[in-house]
């Protein structure tokens, strides 16, 4: 690897100061499962790697009546091994338990997945359907950004020079909320999504869908919040097959995939349709249980 | 930025406290092999796919090619050399021999450390669980069945 310095600050302010000073030539390391592969591949010319795991806020999980907030460096296994979280945030659990294999999940987290900002990142759409907010720190203080506005292009995001992701925040789901994420890959594990869909629903007392979100992975330059797909479900019965069909069609319409070695445009649109219907049904099932 | 030539790391490897200086950009894999001199841990892909470099850090299995040596300061590392005891081979090592779960052997240290990580927490995993747990370890030679059988045998023996 190209030589770089290793710094492990204990506070967000110190980390921001290093990032601001070095600009493009310094990057945070959370789990390193993207960063070290990319550094070895010569993607960056780094002066410094900033290990953010010594900052207490970056590695802690807070779950209470107001919702969930976890640090940007919390690894996947700490989410899915937490029984309290797995019941309330099922979409996040789906993502955390399918990124890489066990070795990767010991290190990789949803914060790193979001900051890496690849359209195929399995963690991002689940954050969106759980109404996630990114808490960002930078030289001029802190700001918050809805996760769906975070990614701006393949491998690009809204973080400005000196800024870093501190944590991800989620409102507490109601007892009739459910969410799910699934991707299509040609293998059983350890592969990159051809297409993926996350969906969430919240049911009202009459069993109708009061709120719904559908987000699409690997079918555009960024993860896509398919608003029309969610809107097709709102106000409808959770068992309304026609509404679920309409959501699938709207999601396929919102997808703007490319053809590459992993799949064609047609296949990806078809997958989005099928996965959307499947994920809405799974979210409904989870909302009821 | 001035790249300091070395980072001071205090760690425990296979129960032995160790202290060394590592280049800040050196992987844990190279740190273990080149600095600690423990060559049981193997390099396969260098990108997190093959698991040959699997070691255990504070109770979790990781790909040591995707960890910096500097990151294990204050941590507890176990490599394949830490499996056998004075009394003999670890039950997993014994089972791998008896079941012929290796051919060239490059993948074996990674499989052993990974499988131990499973059995340490779940002594009686079923076959599906073993296969899922070991999905991050690749073997070009055996076709996996013998490896899975060896893990099942070790689980039954302990
Ligand atoms: C074998 C293997 C299998 C994989 N499988 C999958 C998979 O199935 N699905 C999938 O989506 N991905 C997969 N990945 C990619 C990777 O593991 C994930 O993207 C992971 O979630 C990244 O998290 P991390 O903590 O390791 O990030 P890191 O590598 O630490 O960071 C990723 C990027 O974000 C930046 N960054 C990290 N934290 C911050 C922060 N707080 N603020 C600002 N920038 C930050 C880093 O500088 C880097 O550029 C795989 C990788 C490997 C090696
Ligand atoms: S060498 Fe580390 S995973 Fe292959
Ligand atoms: S025995 Fe040769 S790679 Fe597994």
CSV table of C-alpha atoms and ligand atoms in Angstrom, one decimal:
chain,number,residue,atom,x,y,z
A,1,UNK,CA,0.0,0.0,0.0
A,2,UNK,CA,1.1,3.6,-0.6
A,3,UNK,CA,2.5,4.9,2.7
A,4,UNK,CA,0.0,6.8,4.8
A,5,UNK,CA,-0.1,8.0,8.4
A,6,UNK,CA,-2.5,6.4,10.9
A,7,UNK,CA,-4.2,8.7,13.4
A,8,UNK,CA,-6.8,7.7,15.9
A,9,UNK,CA,-8.4,10.8,17.4
A,10,UNK,CA,-10.6,10.5,20.5
A,11,UNK,CA,-13.1,13.2,19.5
A,12,UNK,CA,-15.1,14.2,16.5
A,13,UNK,CA,-13.5,17.7,16.6
A,14,UNK,CA,-10.0,16.3,16.3
A,15,UNK,CA,-11.1,14.0,13.5
A,16,UNK,CA,-12.7,16.9,11.6
A,17,UNK,CA,-9.6,19.0,12.1
A,18,UNK,CA,-7.4,16.3,10.4
A,19,UNK,CA,-9.9,15.7,7.6
A,20,UNK,CA,-10.2,19.5,7.0
A,21,UNK,CA,-6.4,20.0,6.9
A,22,UNK,CA,-5.8,17.2,4.5
A,23,UNK,CA,-8.9,17.3,2.3
A,24,UNK,CA,-8.9,14.5,-0.3
A,25,UNK,CA,-5.7,13.1,1.1
A,26,UNK,CA,-7.2,11.9,4.3
A,27,UNK,CA,-10.1,9.5,4.8
A,28,UNK,CA,-11.9,8.0,7.8
A,29,UNK,CA,-11.6,4.3,8.3
A,30,UNK,CA,-14.5,2.6,10.0
A,31,UNK,CA,-14.4,-1.2,9.2
A,32,UNK,CA,-11.9,-0.6,6.3
A,33,UNK,CA,-13.6,-3.3,4.2
A,34,UNK,CA,-14.0,-0.8,1.3
A,35,UNK,CA,-11.3,1.7,2.2
A,36,UNK,CA,-8.3,-0.8,2.5
A,37,UNK,CA,-9.3,-2.6,-0.7
A,38,UNK,CA,-9.5,0.8,-2.5
A,39,UNK,CA,-6.3,2.1,-1.0
A,40,UNK,CA,-4.5,-1.1,-2.1
A,41,UNK,CA,-6.0,-0.7,-5.5
A,42,UNK,CA,-4.5,2.8,-5.8
A,43,UNK,CA,-7.9,4.5,-5.9
A,44,UNK,CA,-6.7,7.2,-3.5
A,45,UNK,CA,-3.4,8.9,-2.8
A,46,UNK,CA,-3.7,9.1,1.0
A,47,UNK,CA,-1.6,11.0,3.4
A,48,UNK,CA,-3.6,9.8,6.4
A,49,UNK,CA,-6.1,7.3,7.5
A,50,UNK,CA,-8.3,8.5,10.4
A,51,UNK,CA,-9.4,5.7,12.6
A,52,UNK,CA,-12.8,6.8,13.9
A,53,UNK,CA,-13.4,3.8,16.2
A,54,UNK,CA,-11.7,5.4,19.2
A,55,UNK,CA,-14.4,8.1,19.3
A,56,UNK,CA,-17.1,6.9,21.8
A,57,UNK,CA,-19.9,8.5,19.9
A,58,UNK,CA,-18.9,6.7,16.7
A,59,UNK,CA,-19.2,3.2,18.2
A,60,UNK,CA,-22.2,3.5,20.5
A,61,UNK,CA,-25.8,2.5,20.0
A,62,UNK,CA,-28.6,4.4,21.7
A,63,UNK,CA,-32.1,3.0,21.6
A,64,UNK,CA,-34.9,4.5,23.6
A,65,UNK,CA,-38.5,5.8,23.2
A,66,UNK,CA,-37.5,8.5,20.8
A,67,UNK,CA,-35.8,6.1,18.4
A,68,UNK,CA,-32.5,4.6,17.5
A,69,UNK,CA,-29.2,6.3,16.9
A,70,UNK,CA,-26.0,4.4,16.2
A,71,UNK,CA,-22.5,5.6,15.5
A,72,UNK,CA,-21.1,5.6,11.9
A,73,UNK,CA,-18.5,3.0,12.9
A,74,UNK,CA,-20.8,0.4,14.6
A,75,UNK,CA,-20.1,-2.9,12.8
A,76,UNK,CA,-23.0,-5.0,11.3
A,77,UNK,CA,-22.8,-7.8,13.9
A,78,UNK,CA,-23.6,-5.4,16.7
A,79,UNK,CA,-26.8,-4.6,15.1
A,80,UNK,CA,-28.1,-8.0,14.2
A,81,UNK,CA,-26.9,-9.6,17.4
A,82,UNK,CA,-29.0,-7.1,19.4
A,83,UNK,CA,-32.4,-8.8,20.0
A,84,UNK,CA,-34.0,-5.5,21.0
A,85,UNK,CA,-33.1,-3.9,17.6
A,86,UNK,CA,-33.9,-6.8,15.4
A,87,UNK,CA,-37.6,-6.7,16.3
A,88,UNK,CA,-38.0,-3.0,15.8
A,89,UNK,CA,-35.7,-2.4,12.8
A,90,UNK,CA,-36.0,-5.5,10.7
A,91,UNK,CA,-34.9,-3.7,7.4
A,92,UNK,CA,-31.7,-2.7,9.0
A,93,UNK,CA,-31.1,-6.3,10.2
A,94,UNK,CA,-31.7,-7.7,6.7
A,95,UNK,CA,-28.9,-5.4,5.4
A,96,UNK,CA,-26.5,-5.9,8.3
A,97,UNK,CA,-26.7,-9.7,8.0
A,98,UNK,CA,-26.2,-9.9,4.3
A,99,UNK,CA,-23.2,-7.6,3.8
A,100,UNK,CA,-20.2,-9.8,3.1
A,101,UNK,CA,-19.6,-12.9,5.2
A,102,UNK,CA,-19.0,-13.2,9.0
A,103,UNK,CA,-15.5,-11.8,8.8
A,104,UNK,CA,-16.7,-8.7,6.9
A,105,UNK,CA,-19.6,-8.2,9.3
A,106,UNK,CA,-17.2,-8.1,12.2
A,107,UNK,CA,-15.8,-4.9,10.8
A,108,UNK,CA,-18.1,-3.4,8.1
A,109,UNK,CA,-21.0,-1.2,9.1
A,110,UNK,CA,-23.9,0.6,7.7
A,111,UNK,CA,-22.2,4.0,8.2
A,112,UNK,CA,-19.2,2.9,6.0
A,113,UNK,CA,-21.6,1.4,3.5
A,114,UNK,CA,-23.5,4.8,3.2
A,115,UNK,CA,-20.2,6.9,3.0
A,116,UNK,CA,-18.9,4.6,0.3
A,117,UNK,CA,-22.0,5.6,-1.6
A,118,UNK,CA,-22.0,2.8,-4.3
A,119,UNK,CA,-25.4,2.4,-6.0
A,120,UNK,CA,-25.2,-1.3,-5.1
A,121,UNK,CA,-24.6,-0.7,-1.4
A,122,UNK,CA,-27.0,-3.0,0.4
A,123,UNK,CA,-27.2,-0.9,3.5
A,124,UNK,CA,-28.5,2.3,2.0
A,125,UNK,CA,-32.0,1.5,0.9
A,126,UNK,CA,-32.9,-0.1,4.3
A,127,UNK,CA,-31.7,3.1,6.0
A,128,UNK,CA,-34.1,5.1,3.7
A,129,UNK,CA,-37.2,3.0,4.3
A,130,UNK,CA,-36.6,3.3,8.1
A,131,UNK,CA,-36.7,7.1,7.6
A,132,UNK,CA,-33.0,7.4,8.5
A,133,UNK,CA,-31.2,10.7,9.0
A,134,UNK,CA,-27.4,11.2,8.6
A,135,UNK,CA,-25.8,13.3,11.4
A,136,UNK,CA,-22.8,15.0,9.9
A,137,UNK,CA,-20.0,17.0,11.6
A,138,UNK,CA,-17.7,19.4,9.9
A,139,UNK,CA,-15.6,22.5,10.4
A,140,UNK,CA,-18.7,24.7,10.8
A,141,UNK,CA,-20.6,22.4,13.2
A,142,UNK,CA,-23.2,19.8,12.8
A,143,UNK,CA,-26.0,19.3,10.3
A,144,UNK,CA,-28.6,16.6,9.5
A,145,UNK,CA,-29.5,15.2,6.2
A,146,UNK,CA,-32.2,12.6,5.2
A,147,UNK,CA,-30.4,9.5,4.0
A,148,UNK,CA,-32.2,9.6,0.6
A,149,UNK,CA,-30.4,12.9,-0.1
A,150,UNK,CA,-26.9,11.7,1.0
A,151,UNK,CA,-25.7,10.0,-2.2
A,152,UNK,CA,-25.1,12.3,-5.2
A,153,UNK,CA,-23.6,9.9,-7.7
A,154,UNK,CA,-21.7,6.6,-7.9
A,155,UNK,CA,-19.1,6.8,-5.1
A,156,UNK,CA,-20.1,10.4,-4.4
A,157,UNK,CA,-22.0,12.0,-1.6
A,158,UNK,CA,-23.0,15.3,0.0
A,159,UNK,CA,-20.0,15.3,2.4
A,160,UNK,CA,-17.9,18.5,2.0
A,161,UNK,CA,-14.3,18.9,2.8
A,162,UNK,CA,-13.6,18.2,6.4
A,163,UNK,CA,-17.0,16.6,7.0
A,164,UNK,CA,-17.7,13.2,8.3
A,165,UNK,CA,-20.7,11.1,9.2
A,166,UNK,CA,-21.1,10.9,13.0
A,167,UNK,CA,-24.2,8.7,13.3
A,168,UNK,CA,-27.5,7.5,11.8
A,169,UNK,CA,-30.8,8.3,13.5
A,170,UNK,CA,-34.2,6.7,13.1
A,171,UNK,CA,-37.6,7.5,14.5
A,172,UNK,CA,-39.0,4.9,16.7
A,173,UNK,CA,-41.3,2.7,14.5
A,174,UNK,CA,-44.9,2.2,15.7
A,175,UNK,CA,-46.0,-1.3,16.7
A,176,UNK,CA,-47.6,-1.7,13.2
A,177,UNK,CA,-44.5,-0.9,11.2
A,178,UNK,CA,-42.7,-3.4,9.2
A,179,UNK,CA,-39.7,-3.3,6.8
A,180,UNK,CA,-37.7,-5.7,4.6
A,181,UNK,CA,-34.7,-5.7,2.2
A,182,UNK,CA,-33.7,-8.3,-0.3
A,183,UNK,CA,-31.3,-8.2,-3.2
A,184,UNK,CA,-30.9,-10.5,-6.2
A,185,UNK,CA,-27.5,-12.1,-6.6
A,186,UNK,CA,-26.7,-15.2,-8.7
A,187,UNK,CA,-25.0,-16.9,-5.6
A,188,UNK,CA,-26.3,-17.5,-2.1
A,189,UNK,CA,-23.9,-15.0,-0.4
A,190,UNK,CA,-20.8,-12.9,-0.9
A,191,UNK,CA,-21.8,-11.1,-4.1
A,192,UNK,CA,-22.8,-7.6,-5.4
A,193,UNK,CA,-26.5,-6.9,-5.9
A,194,UNK,CA,-27.8,-7.1,-9.5
A,195,UNK,CA,-30.8,-5.2,-8.0
A,196,UNK,CA,-32.2,-4.8,-4.5
A,197,UNK,CA,-35.4,-3.4,-3.0
A,198,UNK,CA,-36.2,-2.2,0.5
A,199,UNK,CA,-39.8,-1.5,1.5
A,200,UNK,CA,-41.5,-0.4,4.7
A,201,UNK,CA,-45.2,0.0,5.6
A,202,UNK,CA,-47.1,1.4,8.6
A,203,UNK,CA,-50.6,0.1,9.1
A,204,UNK,CA,-53.5,2.1,10.6
A,205,UNK,CA,-56.0,0.7,13.1
A,206,UNK,CA,-58.2,-0.5,10.2
A,207,UNK,CA,-55.4,-2.5,8.7
A,208,UNK,CA,-54.8,-0.1,5.8
A,209,UNK,CA,-51.4,1.2,4.8
A,210,UNK,CA,-50.9,4.6,6.4
A,211,UNK,CA,-47.3,5.2,5.2
A,212,UNK,CA,-45.1,3.3,2.8
A,213,UNK,CA,-41.6,3.7,1.4
A,214,UNK,CA,-39.9,1.8,-1.4
A,215,UNK,CA,-36.2,2.3,-2.2
A,216,UNK,CA,-34.2,0.7,-5.0
A,217,UNK,CA,-30.6,-0.5,-5.0
A,218,UNK,CA,-28.2,-0.9,-7.9
A,219,UNK,CA,-30.6,0.4,-10.5
A,220,UNK,CA,-29.4,4.0,-10.9
A,221,UNK,CA,-26.4,6.2,-10.2
A,222,UNK,CA,-27.6,6.5,-6.6
A,223,UNK,CA,-30.0,4.5,-4.4
A,224,UNK,CA,-33.5,5.6,-5.4
A,225,UNK,CA,-36.4,6.5,-3.2
A,226,UNK,CA,-39.3,5.5,-5.4
A,227,UNK,CA,-42.0,7.9,-4.1
A,228,UNK,CA,-44.6,6.8,-6.6
A,229,UNK,CA,-44.3,3.2,-5.5
A,230,UNK,CA,-44.9,4.2,-1.9
A,231,UNK,CA,-47.8,6.5,-2.9
A,232,UNK,CA,-49.5,3.6,-4.8
A,233,UNK,CA,-49.9,1.8,-1.4
A,234,UNK,CA,-51.0,4.5,0.9
A,235,UNK,CA,-54.7,4.4,1.8
A,236,UNK,CA,-55.0,0.9,0.4
A,237,UNK,CA,-55.7,-2.3,2.2
A,238,UNK,CA,-52.5,-4.2,3.1
A,239,UNK,CA,-53.9,-7.2,1.2
A,240,UNK,CA,-54.8,-5.2,-1.9
A,241,UNK,CA,-53.1,-7.1,-4.7
A,242,UNK,CA,-53.8,-4.5,-7.3
A,243,UNK,CA,-52.1,-1.8,-5.2
A,244,UNK,CA,-49.1,-4.1,-4.6
A,245,UNK,CA,-49.0,-4.7,-8.4
A,246,UNK,CA,-49.1,-0.9,-9.0
A,247,UNK,CA,-46.3,-0.4,-6.5
A,248,UNK,CA,-44.1,-2.9,-8.4
A,249,UNK,CA,-44.9,-1.2,-11.7
A,250,UNK,CA,-44.1,2.2,-10.3
A,251,UNK,CA,-40.8,1.0,-8.8
A,252,UNK,CA,-39.8,-0.5,-12.1
A,253,UNK,CA,-40.7,2.8,-13.7
A,254,UNK,CA,-38.5,4.7,-11.2
A,255,UNK,CA,-35.5,2.5,-11.8
A,256,UNK,CA,-32.9,3.8,-14.3
A,257,UNK,CA,-30.5,0.9,-14.5
A,258,UNK,CA,-27.7,0.3,-16.9
A,259,UNK,CA,-26.7,-3.0,-18.6
A,260,UNK,CA,-23.4,-4.4,-17.4
A,261,UNK,CA,-21.8,-7.8,-16.7
A,262,UNK,CA,-24.2,-8.3,-13.8
A,263,UNK,CA,-27.4,-7.8,-15.6
A,264,UNK,CA,-29.3,-6.0,-18.4
A,265,UNK,CA,-31.7,-3.1,-18.1
A,266,UNK,CA,-34.7,-5.3,-18.7
A,267,UNK,CA,-33.7,-7.9,-16.2
A,268,UNK,CA,-33.0,-5.3,-13.6
A,269,UNK,CA,-36.4,-3.6,-14.1
A,270,UNK,CA,-38.1,-7.0,-13.9
A,271,UNK,CA,-36.2,-7.7,-10.7
A,272,UNK,CA,-37.3,-4.4,-9.2
A,273,UNK,CA,-40.9,-5.2,-10.0
A,274,UNK,CA,-40.7,-8.7,-8.4
A,275,UNK,CA,-38.7,-7.7,-5.4
A,276,UNK,CA,-40.9,-4.7,-4.7
A,277,UNK,CA,-44.0,-6.8,-4.5
A,278,UNK,CA,-42.1,-9.4,-2.4
A,279,UNK,CA,-40.7,-6.8,0.0
A,280,UNK,CA,-44.0,-5.0,0.4
A,281,UNK,CA,-45.7,-8.3,1.4
A,282,UNK,CA,-42.8,-9.2,3.7
A,283,UNK,CA,-43.0,-5.7,5.3
A,284,UNK,CA,-46.8,-6.2,5.8
A,285,UNK,CA,-46.3,-9.6,7.3
A,286,UNK,CA,-43.7,-8.1,9.7
A,287,UNK,CA,-45.9,-5.2,10.5
A,288,UNK,CA,-48.6,-7.6,11.6
A,289,UNK,CA,-46.4,-9.8,13.8
B,1,UNK,CA,1.5,15.1,6.4
B,2,UNK,CA,4.6,13.5,7.8
B,3,UNK,CA,4.2,9.8,7.8
B,4,UNK,CA,5.7,8.6,11.1
B,5,UNK,CA,7.9,5.6,10.2
B,6,UNK,CA,6.4,3.4,12.8
B,7,UNK,CA,3.4,3.1,15.1
B,8,UNK,CA,3.9,1.7,18.6
B,9,UNK,CA,1.5,-1.3,19.1
B,10,UNK,CA,0.9,-3.2,22.3
B,11,UNK,CA,-1.1,-6.3,21.8
B,12,UNK,CA,-1.6,-9.9,22.9
B,13,UNK,CA,-1.1,-12.6,20.3
B,14,UNK,CA,-2.0,-16.2,21.2
B,15,UNK,CA,-1.9,-15.3,24.9
B,16,UNK,CA,1.5,-13.7,24.7
B,17,UNK,CA,1.8,-9.9,25.3
B,18,UNK,CA,3.7,-8.4,22.5
B,19,UNK,CA,5.0,-4.9,21.7
B,20,UNK,CA,6.3,-3.8,18.4
B,21,UNK,CA,6.6,-1.0,15.9
B,22,UNK,CA,4.7,-1.2,12.6
B,23,UNK,CA,4.5,1.0,9.6
B,24,UNK,CA,1.2,2.8,9.8
B,25,UNK,CA,-0.1,1.4,6.5
B,26,UNK,CA,0.9,-2.2,7.2
B,27,UNK,CA,-1.9,-4.7,7.2
B,28,UNK,CA,-2.5,-6.9,10.3
B,29,UNK,CA,-1.8,-9.8,8.0
B,30,UNK,CA,1.7,-8.6,7.2
B,31,UNK,CA,2.2,-7.5,10.8
B,32,UNK,CA,1.5,-11.0,12.0
B,33,UNK,CA,3.6,-12.7,9.3
B,34,UNK,CA,6.6,-10.3,9.0
B,35,UNK,CA,6.8,-8.7,12.3
B,36,UNK,CA,5.5,-11.2,14.8
B,37,UNK,CA,7.0,-14.0,12.6
B,38,UNK,CA,3.9,-16.1,12.7
B,39,UNK,CA,3.5,-17.5,9.1
B,40,UNK,CA,0.5,-19.8,9.7
B,41,UNK,CA,-1.8,-17.0,8.6
B,42,UNK,CA,-2.0,-17.1,4.8
B,43,UNK,CA,-2.4,-14.5,2.1
B,44,UNK,CA,-4.9,-15.4,-0.7
B,45,UNK,CA,-6.7,-12.6,-2.4
B,46,UNK,CA,-5.8,-9.5,-0.4
B,47,UNK,CA,-9.3,-8.1,-0.8
B,48,UNK,CA,-11.5,-9.8,1.8
B,49,UNK,CA,-12.9,-12.5,-0.4
B,50,UNK,CA,-11.0,-15.7,0.4
B,51,UNK,CA,-10.7,-15.8,4.2
B,52,UNK,CA,-7.2,-17.4,4.1
B,53,UNK,CA,-6.0,-14.6,6.3
B,54,UNK,CA,-8.7,-15.0,9.0
B,55,UNK,CA,-7.6,-14.3,12.6
B,56,UNK,CA,-9.6,-13.7,15.7
B,57,UNK,CA,-9.5,-10.2,17.2
B,58,UNK,CA,-11.3,-9.8,20.6
B,59,UNK,CA,-13.6,-12.7,20.0
B,60,UNK,CA,-14.5,-11.8,16.4
B,61,UNK,CA,-13.2,-13.3,13.2
B,62,UNK,CA,-11.8,-10.8,10.7
B,63,UNK,CA,-9.9,-10.9,7.5
B,64,UNK,CA,-6.4,-9.6,8.6
B,65,UNK,CA,-5.7,-8.3,5.1
B,66,UNK,CA,-8.4,-5.7,5.7
B,67,UNK,CA,-7.2,-4.6,9.2
B,68,UNK,CA,-4.2,-2.4,9.8
B,69,UNK,CA,-1.6,-3.6,12.3
B,70,UNK,CA,-1.9,-0.3,14.1
B,71,UNK,CA,-5.6,-1.0,14.8
B,72,UNK,CA,-4.9,-4.0,17.1
B,73,UNK,CA,-3.2,-1.9,19.8
B,74,UNK,CA,-4.7,-3.0,23.1
B,75,UNK,CA,-6.5,-6.0,21.5
B,76,UNK,CA,-6.3,-9.7,21.8
B,77,UNK,CA,-5.4,-11.6,18.6
B,78,UNK,CA,-5.5,-15.3,18.0
B,79,UNK,CA,-4.0,-16.9,15.0
B,80,UNK,CA,-3.9,-20.6,13.9
B,81,UNK,CA,-0.8,-21.0,16.0
B,82,UNK,CA,-2.9,-20.4,19.0
B,83,UNK,CA,-5.2,-23.3,18.5
B,84,UNK,CA,-3.1,-26.3,19.6
B,85,UNK,CA,-2.1,-26.6,23.2
B,86,UNK,CA,0.7,-28.5,25.0
B,87,UNK,CA,-1.7,-31.4,25.2
B,88,UNK,CA,-2.1,-31.7,21.5
B,89,UNK,CA,-4.0,-30.5,18.5
B,90,UNK,CA,-7.3,-28.6,18.8
B,91,UNK,CA,-10.3,-30.9,18.1
B,92,UNK,CA,-10.9,-29.0,14.9
B,93,UNK,CA,-7.3,-29.6,13.7
B,94,UNK,CA,-7.6,-33.3,14.6
B,95,UNK,CA,-10.9,-33.5,12.7
B,96,UNK,CA,-9.5,-31.8,9.7
B,97,UNK,CA,-6.7,-34.4,9.6
B,98,UNK,CA,-9.0,-37.3,10.1
B,99,UNK,CA,-11.6,-36.1,7.6
B,100,UNK,CA,-8.9,-35.2,5.0
B,101,UNK,CA,-10.4,-31.7,4.9
B,102,UNK,CA,-7.4,-30.2,3.2
B,103,UNK,CA,-5.3,-30.7,0.1
B,104,UNK,CA,-2.9,-27.8,-0.6
B,105,UNK,CA,-3.6,-26.4,2.8
B,106,UNK,CA,-3.5,-22.7,1.9
B,107,UNK,CA,-7.0,-22.1,3.0
B,108,UNK,CA,-6.8,-24.3,6.1
B,109,UNK,CA,-5.6,-21.9,8.8
B,110,UNK,CA,-8.4,-19.5,7.8
B,111,UNK,CA,-11.0,-22.2,8.0
B,112,UNK,CA,-9.7,-23.4,11.3
B,113,UNK,CA,-9.7,-20.0,12.9
B,114,UNK,CA,-13.1,-19.2,11.4
B,115,UNK,CA,-14.7,-22.5,12.5
B,116,UNK,CA,-13.3,-22.1,16.0
B,117,UNK,CA,-15.0,-18.7,16.1
B,118,UNK,CA,-18.3,-20.4,15.5
B,119,UNK,CA,-17.8,-23.3,17.9
B,120,UNK,CA,-16.6,-21.0,20.7
B,121,UNK,CA,-20.1,-19.4,20.7
B,122,UNK,CA,-22.3,-22.1,19.2
B,123,UNK,CA,-21.0,-25.5,20.1
B,124,UNK,CA,-23.6,-27.5,18.2
B,125,UNK,CA,-24.3,-25.7,14.9
B,126,UNK,CA,-26.2,-27.5,12.2
B,127,UNK,CA,-24.8,-28.0,8.7
B,128,UNK,CA,-26.6,-25.0,7.2
B,129,UNK,CA,-25.2,-22.8,9.9
B,130,UNK,CA,-21.7,-24.1,9.4
B,131,UNK,CA,-21.9,-23.5,5.6
B,132,UNK,CA,-23.3,-20.0,6.2
B,133,UNK,CA,-20.6,-19.1,8.7
B,134,UNK,CA,-17.8,-20.3,6.4
B,135,UNK,CA,-19.1,-18.5,3.3
B,136,UNK,CA,-16.3,-16.0,3.7
B,137,UNK,CA,-13.7,-18.8,3.3
B,138,UNK,CA,-12.8,-20.1,-0.1
B,139,UNK,CA,-11.1,-23.4,-0.9
B,140,UNK,CA,-9.9,-24.3,-4.4
B,141,UNK,CA,-9.2,-27.9,-3.7
B,142,UNK,CA,-11.6,-29.8,-1.4
B,143,UNK,CA,-15.1,-28.9,-2.6
B,144,UNK,CA,-16.0,-28.0,1.0
B,145,UNK,CA,-17.9,-31.1,1.9
B,146,UNK,CA,-15.0,-32.6,3.8
B,147,UNK,CA,-14.4,-29.3,5.6
B,148,UNK,CA,-18.0,-29.1,6.7
B,149,UNK,CA,-17.9,-32.7,7.9
B,150,UNK,CA,-14.7,-32.0,9.8
B,151,UNK,CA,-16.3,-29.1,11.6
B,152,UNK,CA,-19.4,-31.3,12.4
B,153,UNK,CA,-17.1,-34.0,13.8
B,154,UNK,CA,-15.2,-31.5,16.0
B,155,UNK,CA,-18.5,-30.1,17.2
B,156,UNK,CA,-19.7,-33.6,18.1
B,157,UNK,CA,-16.4,-34.4,19.8
B,158,UNK,CA,-16.5,-31.5,22.2
C,1,LIG,C1,-15.5,-9.6,0.7
C,1,LIG,C2,-16.4,-8.4,0.7
C,1,LIG,C3,-17.7,-8.6,0.6
C,1,LIG,C4,-18.6,-7.5,0.6
C,1,LIG,N1,-19.9,-7.7,0.5
C,1,LIG,C5,-20.8,-6.6,0.4
C,1,LIG,C6,-22.2,-6.8,0.3
C,1,LIG,O1,-22.7,-7.9,0.2
C,1,LIG,N2,-22.9,-5.7,0.2
C,1,LIG,C7,-22.4,-4.4,0.3
C,1,LIG,O2,-23.2,-3.5,0.2
C,1,LIG,N3,-21.1,-4.2,0.4
C,1,LIG,C8,-20.3,-5.3,0.5
C,1,LIG,N4,-18.9,-5.1,0.6
C,1,LIG,C9,-18.4,-3.7,0.7
C,1,LIG,C10,-18.2,-3.2,2.2
C,1,LIG,O3,-18.0,-4.3,3.1
C,1,LIG,C11,-19.4,-2.4,2.7
C,1,LIG,O4,-19.6,-1.3,1.8
C,1,LIG,C12,-19.3,-1.9,4.1
C,1,LIG,O5,-20.5,-1.6,4.6
C,1,LIG,C13,-18.3,-0.8,4.3
C,1,LIG,O6,-18.2,-0.5,5.7
C,1,LIG,P1,-16.9,-0.2,6.4
C,1,LIG,O7,-17.2,0.2,7.8
C,1,LIG,O8,-15.9,-1.3,6.2
C,1,LIG,O9,-16.4,1.1,5.6
C,1,LIG,P2,-14.9,1.7,5.3
C,1,LIG,O10,-14.2,0.8,4.4
C,1,LIG,O11,-14.2,2.0,6.6
C,1,LIG,O12,-15.3,3.1,4.7
C,1,LIG,C14,-15.9,3.1,3.4
C,1,LIG,C15,-15.7,4.5,2.8
C,1,LIG,O13,-16.4,5.5,3.6
C,1,LIG,C16,-15.6,6.4,4.2
C,1,LIG,N5,-16.0,6.6,5.5
C,1,LIG,C17,-16.1,5.6,6.5
C,1,LIG,N6,-16.6,6.1,7.6
C,1,LIG,C18,-16.9,7.4,7.4
C,1,LIG,C19,-17.4,8.5,8.2
C,1,LIG,N7,-17.8,8.3,9.4
C,1,LIG,N8,-17.5,9.7,7.6
C,1,LIG,C20,-17.1,9.9,6.3
C,1,LIG,N9,-16.6,9.0,5.5
C,1,LIG,C21,-16.5,7.7,6.0
C,1,LIG,C22,-14.2,5.8,4.1
C,1,LIG,O14,-13.2,6.8,4.0
C,1,LIG,C23,-14.3,5.0,2.8
C,1,LIG,O15,-14.1,5.8,1.7
C,1,LIG,C24,-18.0,-6.2,0.7
C,1,LIG,C25,-16.7,-6.0,0.8
C,1,LIG,C26,-15.8,-7.1,0.8
C,1,LIG,C27,-14.4,-6.9,1.0
C,2,LIG,S1,-6.2,-12.6,1.9
C,2,LIG,FE1,-7.5,-11.7,3.2
C,2,LIG,S2,-9.4,-12.4,2.6
C,2,LIG,FE2,-8.1,-13.2,1.1
C,3,LIG,S1,-7.0,-27.1,0.4
C,3,LIG,FE1,-6.2,-26.0,-1.2
C,3,LIG,S2,-7.4,-24.2,-1.1
C,3,LIG,FE2,-8.3,-25.4,0.3
